[in-house]
mmCIF file of C-alpha atoms in Angstrom:
data_model
loop_
_atom_site.group_PDB
_atom_site.id
_atom_site.type_symbol
_atom_site.label_atom_id
_atom_site.label_comp_id
_atom_site.label_asym_id
_atom_site.label_seq_id
_atom_site.Cartn_x
_atom_site.Cartn_y
_atom_site.Cartn_z
ATOM 1 C CA MET J 1 -21.754 -13.221 -15.641
ATOM 2 C CA HIS J 2 -22.311 -10.393 -13.163
ATOM 3 C CA VAL J 3 -20.100 -9.617 -10.151
ATOM 4 C CA ILE J 4 -20.839 -7.535 -7.055
ATOM 5 C CA ILE J 5 -17.798 -5.699 -5.711
ATOM 6 C CA ILE J 6 -18.013 -4.516 -2.099
ATOM 7 C CA GLY J 7 -15.771 -1.488 -1.622
ATOM 8 C CA GLY J 8 -14.670 1.344 -3.908
ATOM 9 C CA GLY J 9 -11.020 1.471 -2.879
ATOM 10 C CA ILE J 10 -8.012 0.821 -5.080
ATOM 11 C CA GLY J 11 -8.542 -2.932 -5.237
ATOM 12 C CA GLY J 12 -12.286 -2.786 -5.915
ATOM 13 C CA LEU J 13 -12.038 -0.112 -8.602
ATOM 14 C CA THR J 14 -9.138 -1.858 -10.338
ATOM 15 C CA LEU J 15 -11.119 -5.087 -10.316
ATOM 16 C CA ALA J 16 -14.089 -3.333 -11.921
ATOM 17 C CA LEU J 17 -11.892 -2.020 -14.733
ATOM 18 C CA CYS J 18 -10.299 -5.437 -15.277
ATOM 19 C CA LEU J 19 -13.686 -7.191 -15.381
ATOM 20 C CA HIS J 20 -15.078 -4.627 -17.810
ATOM 21 C CA GLU J 21 -12.083 -5.133 -20.099
ATOM 22 C CA ALA J 22 -12.767 -8.895 -20.010
ATOM 23 C CA GLY J 23 -16.456 -8.416 -20.836
ATOM 24 C CA ILE J 24 -17.694 -9.365 -17.372
ATOM 25 C CA GLY J 25 -20.429 -7.192 -15.897
ATOM 26 C CA CYS J 26 -20.010 -5.755 -12.418
ATOM 27 C CA ARG J 27 -21.115 -3.052 -10.007
ATOM 28 C CA VAL J 28 -19.163 -1.465 -7.150
ATOM 29 C CA TYR J 29 -20.968 -0.720 -3.871
ATOM 30 C CA GLU J 30 -19.131 1.784 -1.660
ATOM 31 C CA GLN J 31 -20.099 2.557 1.926
ATOM 32 C CA ALA J 32 -18.976 6.206 1.870
ATOM 33 C CA PRO J 33 -21.519 8.686 0.477
ATOM 34 C CA GLN J 34 -18.843 9.993 -1.889
ATOM 35 C CA ILE J 35 -15.253 9.214 -2.820
ATOM 36 C CA ASP J 36 -13.024 11.870 -1.266
ATOM 37 C CA ALA J 37 -9.281 12.418 -1.625
ATOM 38 C CA LEU J 38 -8.415 10.956 1.782
ATOM 39 C CA GLY J 39 -5.100 9.672 3.057
ATOM 40 C CA VAL J 40 -1.534 10.490 2.101
ATOM 41 C CA GLY J 41 1.007 9.104 -0.359
ATOM 42 C CA ILE J 42 1.463 5.576 -1.692
ATOM 43 C CA ASN J 43 3.761 3.902 -4.194
ATOM 44 C CA ILE J 44 2.744 1.818 -7.161
ATOM 45 C CA LEU J 45 5.578 -0.615 -7.881
ATOM 46 C CA PRO J 46 6.430 -1.637 -11.476
ATOM 47 C CA HIS J 47 4.612 -4.979 -11.328
ATOM 48 C CA ALA J 48 1.425 -3.134 -10.282
ATOM 49 C CA SER J 49 1.846 -0.148 -12.609
ATOM 50 C CA ARG J 50 2.162 -2.665 -15.431
ATOM 51 C CA GLU J 51 -1.394 -3.836 -14.696
ATOM 52 C CA LEU J 52 -2.687 -0.254 -14.625
ATOM 53 C CA ALA J 53 -0.917 0.383 -17.934
ATOM 54 C CA ARG J 54 -2.742 -2.635 -19.403
ATOM 55 C CA LEU J 55 -5.937 -0.822 -18.424
ATOM 56 C CA GLY J 56 -4.864 2.293 -20.348
ATOM 57 C CA LEU J 57 -4.114 4.372 -17.244
ATOM 58 C CA ASP J 58 -0.374 4.938 -17.666
ATOM 59 C CA ASP J 59 -0.645 8.449 -19.107
ATOM 60 C CA ALA J 60 -3.101 9.551 -16.407
ATOM 61 C CA LEU J 61 -0.845 8.104 -13.706
ATOM 62 C CA ALA J 62 2.195 9.877 -15.121
ATOM 63 C CA ARG J 63 0.350 13.214 -15.072
ATOM 64 C CA GLU J 64 -0.829 12.931 -11.467
ATOM 65 C CA SER J 65 2.252 11.401 -9.831
ATOM 66 C CA ILE J 66 6.029 11.323 -9.776
ATOM 67 C CA ALA J 67 8.025 8.520 -11.373
ATOM 68 C CA THR J 68 10.343 7.567 -8.522
ATOM 69 C CA ARG J 69 13.892 7.043 -9.734
ATOM 70 C CA GLU J 70 15.925 5.898 -6.742
ATOM 71 C CA ALA J 71 15.844 4.498 -3.221
ATOM 72 C CA VAL J 72 18.275 6.130 -0.798
ATOM 73 C CA PHE J 73 19.107 4.935 2.728
ATOM 74 C CA PHE J 74 20.650 7.073 5.492
ATOM 75 C CA ASN J 75 21.355 6.605 9.185
ATOM 76 C CA ARG J 76 19.900 9.047 11.704
ATOM 77 C CA PHE J 77 23.037 11.160 11.430
ATOM 78 C CA GLY J 78 22.327 11.884 7.767
ATOM 79 C CA GLN J 79 25.105 9.621 6.467
ATOM 80 C CA LEU J 80 24.494 7.815 3.190
ATOM 81 C CA ILE J 81 24.311 4.024 3.522
ATOM 82 C CA TYR J 82 23.103 2.804 0.135
ATOM 83 C CA ARG J 83 21.327 3.933 -2.995
ATOM 84 C CA GLU J 84 19.838 1.983 -5.867
ATOM 85 C CA PRO J 85 17.736 2.827 -8.937
ATOM 86 C CA LEU J 86 13.982 2.207 -9.003
ATOM 87 C CA GLY J 87 11.379 1.774 -11.726
ATOM 88 C CA ARG J 88 12.510 2.422 -15.265
ATOM 89 C CA ALA J 89 15.876 3.631 -13.971
ATOM 90 C CA ALA J 90 16.405 0.079 -12.648
ATOM 91 C CA GLY J 91 15.555 -1.489 -16.000
ATOM 92 C CA TYR J 92 11.870 -2.226 -15.474
ATOM 93 C CA GLU J 93 9.546 -1.750 -18.400
ATOM 94 C CA HIS J 94 7.124 0.246 -16.246
ATOM 95 C CA ALA J 95 7.654 3.119 -13.847
ATOM 96 C CA GLN J 96 7.339 3.150 -10.071
ATOM 97 C CA TYR J 97 4.787 5.877 -9.339
ATOM 98 C CA SER J 98 4.507 7.890 -6.125
ATOM 99 C CA ILE J 99 1.048 9.413 -5.833
ATOM 100 C CA HIS J 100 -1.474 10.702 -3.306
ATOM 101 C CA ARG J 101 -3.770 7.806 -2.352
ATOM 102 C CA GLY J 102 -6.864 9.956 -2.819
ATOM 103 C CA GLU J 103 -5.694 11.051 -6.269
ATOM 104 C CA LEU J 104 -5.203 7.447 -7.378
ATOM 105 C CA GLN J 105 -8.638 6.509 -6.068
ATOM 106 C CA ARG J 106 -10.194 9.497 -7.859
ATOM 107 C CA LEU J 107 -8.440 8.546 -11.096
ATOM 108 C CA LEU J 108 -9.699 4.953 -10.887
ATOM 109 C CA ALA J 109 -13.245 6.018 -9.963
ATOM 110 C CA SER J 110 -13.340 8.409 -12.915
ATOM 111 C CA ALA J 111 -12.255 5.623 -15.276
ATOM 112 C CA VAL J 112 -14.936 3.281 -13.876
ATOM 113 C CA ARG J 113 -17.687 5.842 -14.431
ATOM 114 C CA GLN J 114 -16.488 6.725 -17.919
ATOM 115 C CA ARG J 115 -16.166 3.131 -19.106
ATOM 116 C CA LEU J 116 -18.892 1.312 -17.179
ATOM 117 C CA GLY J 117 -21.374 4.158 -16.684
ATOM 118 C CA ASN J 118 -22.260 6.297 -13.685
ATOM 119 C CA ASP J 119 -24.456 3.608 -12.138
ATOM 120 C CA ALA J 120 -21.539 1.150 -11.989
ATOM 121 C CA LEU J 121 -20.213 2.867 -8.858
ATOM 122 C CA VAL J 122 -22.872 3.134 -6.165
ATOM 123 C CA PRO J 123 -21.945 5.221 -3.098
ATOM 124 C CA GLY J 124 -23.699 5.174 0.263
ATOM 125 C CA TRP J 125 -24.411 1.423 0.410
ATOM 126 C CA THR J 126 -23.341 -0.369 3.598
ATOM 127 C CA CYS J 127 -22.798 -4.100 3.166
ATOM 128 C CA VAL J 128 -23.600 -6.262 6.186
ATOM 129 C CA GLY J 129 -22.853 -9.695 4.724
ATOM 130 C CA ALA J 130 -22.694 -12.005 1.732
ATOM 131 C CA GLN J 131 -23.348 -15.679 1.075
ATOM 132 C CA THR J 132 -23.975 -18.300 -1.580
ATOM 133 C CA ASN J 133 -27.628 -19.239 -1.999
ATOM 134 C CA GLU J 134 -29.210 -21.530 -4.611
ATOM 135 C CA GLY J 135 -26.532 -21.060 -7.242
ATOM 136 C CA HIS J 136 -26.174 -17.308 -6.745
ATOM 137 C CA ALA J 137 -24.114 -14.963 -4.623
ATOM 138 C CA VAL J 138 -26.172 -12.701 -2.391
ATOM 139 C CA ALA J 139 -25.032 -9.437 -0.800
ATOM 140 C CA ARG J 140 -27.086 -7.761 1.924
ATOM 141 C CA PHE J 141 -27.144 -4.019 2.627
ATOM 142 C CA THR J 142 -28.672 -1.588 5.110
ATOM 143 C CA ASP J 143 -30.159 1.874 4.580
ATOM 144 C CA THR J 144 -31.437 1.134 1.098
ATOM 145 C CA GLN J 145 -34.723 0.267 -0.574
ATOM 146 C CA HIS J 146 -33.067 -2.782 -2.157
ATOM 147 C CA PRO J 147 -31.301 -4.546 0.734
ATOM 148 C CA VAL J 148 -30.638 -7.773 -1.172
ATOM 149 C CA GLN J 149 -28.581 -7.881 -4.373
ATOM 150 C CA ARG J 150 -27.844 -11.074 -6.325
ATOM 151 C CA ALA J 151 -25.029 -11.861 -8.742
ATOM 152 C CA ASP J 152 -22.755 -14.697 -9.836
ATOM 153 C CA ALA J 153 -20.051 -13.710 -7.334
ATOM 154 C CA VAL J 154 -19.451 -11.265 -4.477
ATOM 155 C CA ILE J 155 -15.925 -9.933 -4.031
ATOM 156 C CA ALA J 156 -15.143 -8.308 -0.692
ATOM 157 C CA CYS J 157 -12.817 -5.353 -1.306
ATOM 158 C CA ASP J 158 -13.998 -3.639 1.867
ATOM 159 C CA GLY J 159 -10.590 -3.013 3.393
ATOM 160 C CA LEU J 160 -9.054 -3.363 6.821
ATOM 161 C CA HIS J 161 -12.393 -3.510 8.649
ATOM 162 C CA SER J 162 -13.967 -5.947 6.197
ATOM 163 C CA VAL J 163 -17.433 -7.078 7.262
ATOM 164 C CA ILE J 164 -17.231 -10.121 5.001
ATOM 165 C CA ARG J 165 -13.831 -11.207 6.345
ATOM 166 C CA LYS J 166 -15.330 -11.108 9.849
ATOM 167 C CA GLN J 167 -18.297 -13.116 8.621
ATOM 168 C CA LEU J 168 -16.068 -15.789 7.080
ATOM 169 C CA HIS J 169 -13.629 -15.874 10.015
ATOM 170 C CA PRO J 170 -15.578 -14.735 13.084
ATOM 171 C CA HIS J 171 -13.007 -16.020 15.596
ATOM 172 C CA GLU J 172 -9.912 -14.564 13.979
ATOM 173 C CA GLY J 173 -9.113 -12.098 16.747
ATOM 174 C CA PRO J 174 -7.741 -8.538 16.738
ATOM 175 C CA PRO J 175 -4.940 -7.171 14.546
ATOM 176 C CA ARG J 176 -1.360 -7.904 15.539
ATOM 177 C CA TYR J 177 0.531 -4.791 16.649
ATOM 178 C CA SER J 178 4.193 -4.640 15.619
ATOM 179 C CA GLY J 179 5.271 -2.364 18.447
ATOM 180 C CA VAL J 180 5.741 0.504 15.976
ATOM 181 C CA ASN J 181 3.452 3.510 15.629
ATOM 182 C CA MET J 182 3.386 5.731 12.550
ATOM 183 C CA TRP J 183 2.591 9.381 11.939
ATOM 184 C CA ARG J 184 1.999 10.504 8.354
ATOM 185 C CA GLY J 185 1.782 13.808 6.573
ATOM 186 C CA VAL J 186 2.485 15.729 3.387
ATOM 187 C CA SER J 187 4.556 18.912 3.275
ATOM 188 C CA VAL J 188 5.118 21.435 0.507
ATOM 189 C CA TRP J 189 8.902 21.599 0.130
ATOM 190 C CA GLU J 190 11.715 22.203 -2.298
ATOM 191 C CA PRO J 191 12.827 19.081 -4.245
ATOM 192 C CA ILE J 192 14.960 16.832 -2.003
ATOM 193 C CA LEU J 193 18.001 15.100 -3.526
ATOM 194 C CA THR J 194 16.947 14.227 -7.113
ATOM 195 C CA GLY J 195 13.345 15.382 -6.625
ATOM 196 C CA ALA J 196 12.348 11.772 -7.389
ATOM 197 C CA SER J 197 14.052 9.957 -4.495
ATOM 198 C CA MET J 198 12.477 7.615 -1.968
ATOM 199 C CA ILE J 199 14.379 8.239 1.264
ATOM 200 C CA ARG J 200 14.517 5.927 4.271
ATOM 201 C CA ALA J 201 16.506 7.142 7.260
ATOM 202 C CA GLY J 202 17.160 6.122 10.861
ATOM 203 C CA TRP J 203 15.755 3.051 12.559
ATOM 204 C CA LEU J 204 12.602 2.243 14.484
ATOM 205 C CA THR J 205 14.231 2.107 17.916
ATOM 206 C CA THR J 206 15.244 5.773 17.888
ATOM 207 C CA GLY J 207 13.045 7.036 15.042
ATOM 208 C CA LYS J 208 12.786 6.313 11.326
ATOM 209 C CA MET J 209 11.554 8.446 8.430
ATOM 210 C CA VAL J 210 10.283 7.550 4.967
ATOM 211 C CA ILE J 211 10.132 10.530 2.597
ATOM 212 C CA TYR J 212 9.198 10.794 -1.082
ATOM 213 C CA PRO J 213 7.531 13.366 -3.375
ATOM 214 C CA ILE J 214 4.087 12.683 -4.812
ATOM 215 C CA ARG J 215 3.361 15.774 -6.945
ATOM 216 C CA ASP J 216 5.475 18.274 -8.868
ATOM 217 C CA HIS J 217 5.105 22.057 -9.217
ATOM 218 C CA VAL J 218 2.459 22.682 -6.586
ATOM 219 C CA ASP J 219 3.221 26.404 -6.481
ATOM 220 C CA GLY J 220 4.961 29.052 -8.564
ATOM 221 C CA ALA J 221 8.281 28.435 -6.781
ATOM 222 C CA GLY J 222 8.863 24.897 -8.085
ATOM 223 C CA ARG J 223 8.037 23.157 -4.814
ATOM 224 C CA GLN J 224 6.688 19.629 -4.549
ATOM 225 C CA LEU J 225 4.100 17.907 -2.399
ATOM 226 C CA VAL J 226 6.249 15.511 -0.369
ATOM 227 C CA ASN J 227 4.889 12.559 1.563
ATOM 228 C CA TRP J 228 6.495 11.503 4.844
ATOM 229 C CA VAL J 229 6.053 8.803 7.468
ATOM 230 C CA ALA J 230 7.608 8.959 10.939
ATOM 231 C CA GLU J 231 7.928 5.552 12.613
ATOM 232 C CA LEU J 232 8.819 4.916 16.245
ATOM 233 C CA GLU J 233 8.815 1.925 18.569
ATOM 234 C CA THR J 234 6.261 2.520 21.308
ATOM 235 C CA PRO J 235 3.851 0.378 23.350
ATOM 236 C CA ARG J 236 1.139 3.004 22.831
ATOM 237 C CA HIS J 237 -1.207 2.657 19.894
ATOM 238 C CA ARG J 238 -4.846 3.172 19.037
ATOM 239 C CA ARG J 239 -7.297 1.342 16.794
ATOM 240 C CA ARG J 240 -6.324 1.466 13.126
ATOM 241 C CA ASP J 241 -8.078 4.263 11.278
ATOM 242 C CA TRP J 242 -6.611 5.886 8.154
ATOM 243 C CA THR J 243 -8.261 9.230 9.010
ATOM 244 C CA ARG J 244 -7.265 9.608 12.710
ATOM 245 C CA GLU J 245 -5.455 12.883 13.379
ATOM 246 C CA GLY J 246 -2.074 12.647 15.089
ATOM 247 C CA VAL J 247 -0.324 14.965 17.545
ATOM 248 C CA ILE J 248 3.104 16.256 16.551
ATOM 249 C CA GLY J 249 4.272 16.359 20.167
ATOM 250 C CA ASP J 250 3.937 12.559 20.394
ATOM 251 C CA PHE J 251 6.864 11.945 18.023
ATOM 252 C CA ILE J 252 8.737 15.112 16.973
ATOM 253 C CA GLY J 253 11.238 14.747 19.828
ATOM 254 C CA ALA J 254 12.851 11.764 18.100
ATOM 255 C CA PHE J 255 13.716 13.952 15.101
ATOM 256 C CA GLU J 256 14.515 17.351 16.639
ATOM 257 C CA ASP J 257 18.267 17.004 15.967
ATOM 258 C CA TRP J 258 17.888 15.734 12.383
ATOM 259 C CA HIS J 259 19.439 18.752 10.657
ATOM 260 C CA PHE J 260 21.214 17.510 7.523
ATOM 261 C CA ASP J 261 22.771 19.268 4.549
ATOM 262 C CA TRP J 262 20.074 17.666 2.398
ATOM 263 C CA LEU J 263 17.061 18.296 4.705
ATOM 264 C CA ASP J 264 16.022 20.009 7.951
ATOM 265 C CA VAL J 265 13.726 17.214 9.114
ATOM 266 C CA PRO J 266 11.907 18.881 12.060
ATOM 267 C CA ALA J 267 11.172 21.993 9.973
ATOM 268 C CA PHE J 268 9.969 19.737 7.160
ATOM 269 C CA ILE J 269 7.607 17.828 9.481
ATOM 270 C CA ARG J 270 6.197 21.062 10.912
ATOM 271 C CA ARG J 271 5.306 22.246 7.408
ATOM 272 C CA ALA J 272 2.535 19.620 7.174
ATOM 273 C CA ALA J 273 -0.987 21.001 7.402
ATOM 274 C CA THR J 274 -2.379 17.760 8.848
ATOM 275 C CA ILE J 275 -0.809 14.765 10.566
ATOM 276 C CA LEU J 276 -2.418 11.323 10.644
ATOM 277 C CA GLU J 277 -1.634 8.558 13.132
ATOM 278 C CA PHE J 278 -1.768 4.855 12.333
ATOM 279 C CA PRO J 279 -0.383 1.787 14.151
ATOM 280 C CA MET J 280 1.773 -0.619 12.184
ATOM 281 C CA VAL J 281 -0.495 -3.656 12.379
ATOM 282 C CA ASP J 282 -1.261 -6.686 10.284
ATOM 283 C CA GLN J 283 -3.068 -9.998 10.703
ATOM 284 C CA ASP J 284 -1.856 -13.547 10.330
ATOM 285 C CA PRO J 285 -2.480 -14.979 6.846
ATOM 286 C CA LEU J 286 -5.841 -16.697 6.644
ATOM 287 C CA PRO J 287 -6.101 -20.419 5.819
ATOM 288 C CA TRP J 288 -8.669 -19.625 3.110
ATOM 289 C CA TRP J 289 -10.471 -16.653 1.519
ATOM 290 C CA THR J 290 -13.276 -18.249 -0.453
ATOM 291 C CA GLN J 291 -16.605 -19.717 0.528
ATOM 292 C CA GLY J 292 -18.752 -20.738 -2.422
ATOM 293 C CA ARG J 293 -19.229 -17.656 -4.596
ATOM 294 C CA VAL J 294 -17.805 -15.192 -2.077
ATOM 295 C CA THR J 295 -14.129 -14.276 -1.743
ATOM 296 C CA LEU J 296 -11.777 -11.594 -0.395
ATOM 297 C CA LEU J 297 -9.401 -9.197 -2.149
ATOM 298 C CA GLY J 298 -6.777 -6.612 -1.102
ATOM 299 C CA ASP J 299 -6.674 -5.463 2.526
ATOM 300 C CA ALA J 300 -9.783 -7.509 3.262
ATOM 301 C CA ALA J 301 -7.803 -10.626 2.335
ATOM 302 C CA HIS J 302 -4.285 -9.837 3.545
ATOM 303 C CA PRO J 303 -3.742 -6.787 5.790
ATOM 304 C CA MET J 304 0.010 -6.181 5.885
ATOM 305 C CA TYR J 305 2.452 -3.737 7.405
ATOM 306 C CA PRO J 306 2.712 -0.667 5.163
ATOM 307 C CA ARG J 307 6.338 -1.377 4.357
ATOM 308 C CA GLY J 308 7.849 -1.880 0.939
ATOM 309 C CA SER J 309 4.971 -0.113 -0.846
ATOM 310 C CA ASN J 310 3.046 -3.356 -1.201
ATOM 311 C CA GLY J 311 -0.477 -2.776 0.131
ATOM 312 C CA ALA J 312 -2.008 -1.160 -2.947
ATOM 313 C CA GLY J 313 0.249 -3.098 -5.297
ATOM 314 C CA GLN J 314 -0.821 -6.502 -4.025
ATOM 315 C CA ALA J 315 -4.485 -5.469 -4.273
ATOM 316 C CA ILE J 316 -3.932 -4.540 -7.925
ATOM 317 C CA LEU J 317 -2.273 -7.909 -8.577
ATOM 318 C CA ASP J 318 -5.208 -9.620 -6.827
ATOM 319 C CA ALA J 319 -7.620 -7.838 -9.154
ATOM 320 C CA ARG J 320 -5.825 -8.996 -12.289
ATOM 321 C CA ALA J 321 -5.537 -12.590 -11.045
ATOM 322 C CA LEU J 322 -9.220 -12.749 -10.062
ATOM 323 C CA CYS J 323 -10.347 -11.317 -13.380
ATOM 324 C CA ASP J 324 -8.201 -13.781 -15.319
ATOM 325 C CA ALA J 325 -9.599 -16.670 -13.280
ATOM 326 C CA LEU J 326 -13.214 -15.644 -13.910
ATOM 327 C CA ALA J 327 -12.562 -15.054 -17.604
ATOM 328 C CA GLY J 328 -10.863 -18.429 -18.019
ATOM 329 C CA GLU J 329 -13.213 -20.660 -16.058
ATOM 330 C CA ALA J 330 -16.946 -21.122 -16.666
ATOM 331 C CA ASP J 331 -17.567 -22.480 -13.172
ATOM 332 C CA VAL J 332 -17.523 -19.451 -10.846
ATOM 333 C CA GLU J 333 -16.718 -21.367 -7.684
ATOM 334 C CA ARG J 334 -13.777 -23.121 -9.338
ATOM 335 C CA ALA J 335 -12.582 -19.766 -10.674
ATOM 336 C CA LEU J 336 -12.589 -18.240 -7.203
ATOM 337 C CA GLN J 337 -10.675 -21.224 -5.833
ATOM 338 C CA ARG J 338 -8.164 -20.904 -8.658
ATOM 339 C CA TYR J 339 -7.652 -17.229 -7.780
ATOM 340 C CA GLU J 340 -7.202 -18.070 -4.098
ATOM 341 C CA SER J 341 -4.689 -20.847 -4.794
ATOM 342 C CA LEU J 342 -2.557 -18.386 -6.749
ATOM 343 C CA ARG J 343 -2.756 -15.278 -4.605
ATOM 344 C CA LEU J 344 -3.125 -16.490 -1.004
ATOM 345 C CA PRO J 345 0.346 -18.103 -0.779
ATOM 346 C CA ALA J 346 1.981 -15.190 -2.596
ATOM 347 C CA THR J 347 0.487 -12.520 -0.351
ATOM 348 C CA ALA J 348 1.121 -14.583 2.792
ATOM 349 C CA GLN J 349 4.815 -14.514 1.883
ATOM 350 C CA VAL J 350 4.729 -10.723 1.612
ATOM 351 C CA VAL J 351 2.983 -10.417 4.999
ATOM 352 C CA ARG J 352 5.689 -12.543 6.637
ATOM 353 C CA MET J 353 8.530 -10.813 4.811
ATOM 354 C CA ASN J 354 7.249 -7.402 5.917
ATOM 355 C CA ARG J 355 7.493 -8.630 9.517
ATOM 356 C CA GLN J 356 10.939 -10.186 9.284
ATOM 357 C CA ASN J 357 13.054 -8.636 6.531
ATOM 358 C CA PRO J 358 11.395 -5.660 4.829
ATOM 359 C CA PRO J 359 13.447 -3.417 2.516
ATOM 360 C CA ASP J 360 14.328 -1.178 5.442
ATOM 361 C CA ALA J 361 16.135 -4.140 7.011
ATOM 362 C CA ILE J 362 19.148 -2.393 5.482
ATOM 363 C CA LEU J 363 18.711 0.298 8.131
ATOM 364 C CA ARG J 364 18.344 -2.254 10.914
ATOM 365 C CA GLU J 365 21.518 -4.024 9.854
ATOM 366 C CA VAL J 366 23.580 -0.842 9.924
ATOM 367 C CA PHE J 367 21.975 0.307 13.192
ATOM 368 C CA GLU J 368 22.953 -2.946 14.887
ATOM 369 C CA ARG J 369 26.456 -3.185 13.437
ATOM 370 C CA THR J 370 27.384 0.388 14.326
ATOM 371 C CA GLY J 371 25.701 0.431 17.719
ATOM 372 C CA ASP J 372 23.702 3.472 16.525
ATOM 373 C CA ARG J 373 26.843 5.556 16.026
ATOM 374 C CA PRO J 374 28.190 7.476 13.012
ATOM 375 C CA PHE J 375 30.586 5.557 10.777
ATOM 376 C CA ALA J 376 33.781 6.661 9.037
ATOM 377 C CA ASP J 377 33.168 4.538 5.918
ATOM 378 C CA ILE J 378 30.089 2.440 5.167
ATOM 379 C CA ASP J 379 32.272 -0.215 3.499
ATOM 380 C CA ASP J 380 33.809 -0.916 6.900
ATOM 381 C CA VAL J 381 30.322 -1.672 8.250
ATOM 382 C CA ILE J 382 28.639 -3.653 5.468
ATOM 383 C CA SER J 383 29.484 -4.460 1.862
ATOM 384 C CA ARG J 384 27.491 -3.249 -1.110
ATOM 385 C CA ALA J 385 26.892 -6.884 -2.082
ATOM 386 C CA GLU J 386 25.227 -7.543 1.289
ATOM 387 C CA LEU J 387 23.080 -4.429 0.947
ATOM 388 C CA GLN J 388 21.946 -5.383 -2.535
ATOM 389 C CA ALA J 389 21.181 -8.945 -1.416
ATOM 390 C CA ILE J 390 18.815 -7.625 1.289
ATOM 391 C CA SER J 391 16.994 -5.504 -1.300
ATOM 392 C CA ASP J 392 16.867 -8.298 -3.887
ATOM 393 C CA ARG J 393 15.390 -10.829 -1.450
ATOM 394 C CA TYR J 394 12.502 -8.535 -0.619
ATOM 395 C CA GLN J 395 11.746 -7.720 -4.258
ATOM 396 C CA GLN J 396 11.682 -11.401 -5.186
ATOM 397 C CA VAL J 397 9.128 -12.187 -2.471
ATOM 398 C CA ALA J 398 7.042 -9.166 -3.510
ATOM 399 C CA GLY J 399 6.830 -10.595 -7.048
ATOM 400 C CA MET J 400 9.408 -8.365 -8.734
ATOM 401 C CA THR J 401 12.536 -9.332 -10.649
ATOM 402 C CA ARG J 402 15.294 -7.181 -11.966
ATOM 403 C CA GLY J 403 16.325 -6.965 -15.602
ATOM 404 C CA ARG J 404 16.184 -4.778 -18.625
ATOM 405 C CA SER J 405 12.924 -6.236 -19.824
ATOM 406 C CA GLY J 406 11.197 -5.510 -16.532
ATOM 407 C CA GLN J 407 9.517 -8.913 -16.581
ATOM 408 C CA THR J 408 7.940 -9.986 -13.299
#
C-alpha cells in the first residue's frame, strides 16, 4: 500500500509517521517551498501527546516545550476565579505540552526525514485536486514535471484552505464568523505564576486574554517565551490567514487598565516583536469526508474555533485513527469509511462544543453573574462544583477523561 498525503502540517506529518510505523508507504507533498517556523503557540493535550509518545517523540517534545501544570481563570480585574491541575499534575499518564507551532512542525518534519528518508517530504508541490480512477487514487499538481501522482489513497491534510475539501463540497459556502477577532503574539517575560500556568482572563465582550509559556530559559536572565492571545467581540474581521500581521492599536485599549500584581498586561503585550491577527471562524461539520479513495484530515476535515487547545490535537487523533483503519482493513475504501465513521461524529461534537460551551465558559458564567463587576468572594458567585462541572463536560467531549491512569 502507498498513500499520498497532501500537506506537511501537524496532521500530515503525524500521519506519515504513523503509517511508517505500521509499515505503510507514504509521501508528503507540501505546497510551501520549505517548512518554516511560522505561527505562535499551541497546546498538545494528554490524549494527543500520548499518540506522539507512541511515535517515540516524547523526549523531543519535552525538550522543546513546557509541560503545562495548571489552568487558572481570572476576571478582568485580576481576581482569581478557579484553578485546576493539567496534564500529569491532573493524573494523566502523559503531559500537556505548550510549544511553538513552528517548533512542533519542525520536530515532526525532522522525524519524517530521518525515518522515511529525505524524499518522503516533498516541498514546493501545489495540489489542485484528487480523485479515484480505475482502482487507484490520483492527485494532480501544478508547477512540476510530474503533475499526476497515483497511489492507493490520497489524504487531504491541506488545512483551512483545503483544495480537496472545496472539490468534494463545492457549494459549502464561506467560514462562519463567531463575532470574535483574535490577536496573537509571543513575548519574552519573567515566569508568570508557576511558570507553567495556562491563564484565561476576562471575557470576550470587554476583552479576554489567554496566556501560557512555550519555552524556558530563552535568555541569561531566566525569562520564558510566553504565548498570548487577545480576543475581543467585534463585527470587523478579515479573511483567515495564520500569517497576517495585526495592529496593536486595534485591540490594546481593551487591556490598558489590566495592571495586576501577577502581570502588567499592556506592558506584556507591547513586548511582542510581532502580532498576528486571525478571526475566530469555523465551518459547519460536513455530512461526509470520503469519496472513494480520497478523504480529509485535520483542519481540512473539521475547522474549529481555536478554543480548548483542540485543533492540533484532533488532527493527531485523526492521524492515528486513519492509520489504524488502513492497517486493519485490506480494502482501502472500506478503511477510509471506517475512519470517517469514527472521527467525523467525534470532531463534529468538538466543533459544536467550542461554539456553545468551551472551557472558557467559566469566564462567561462569572461575567454574567457578576454583571462584569469585582466580587468579594467567588463562592458567593459560583460554587467550585459548578466550575469543575463546566470543565469536565468540555474534556469529555474533547475525548479526555480524568483519572490516575490517564486513560482516554
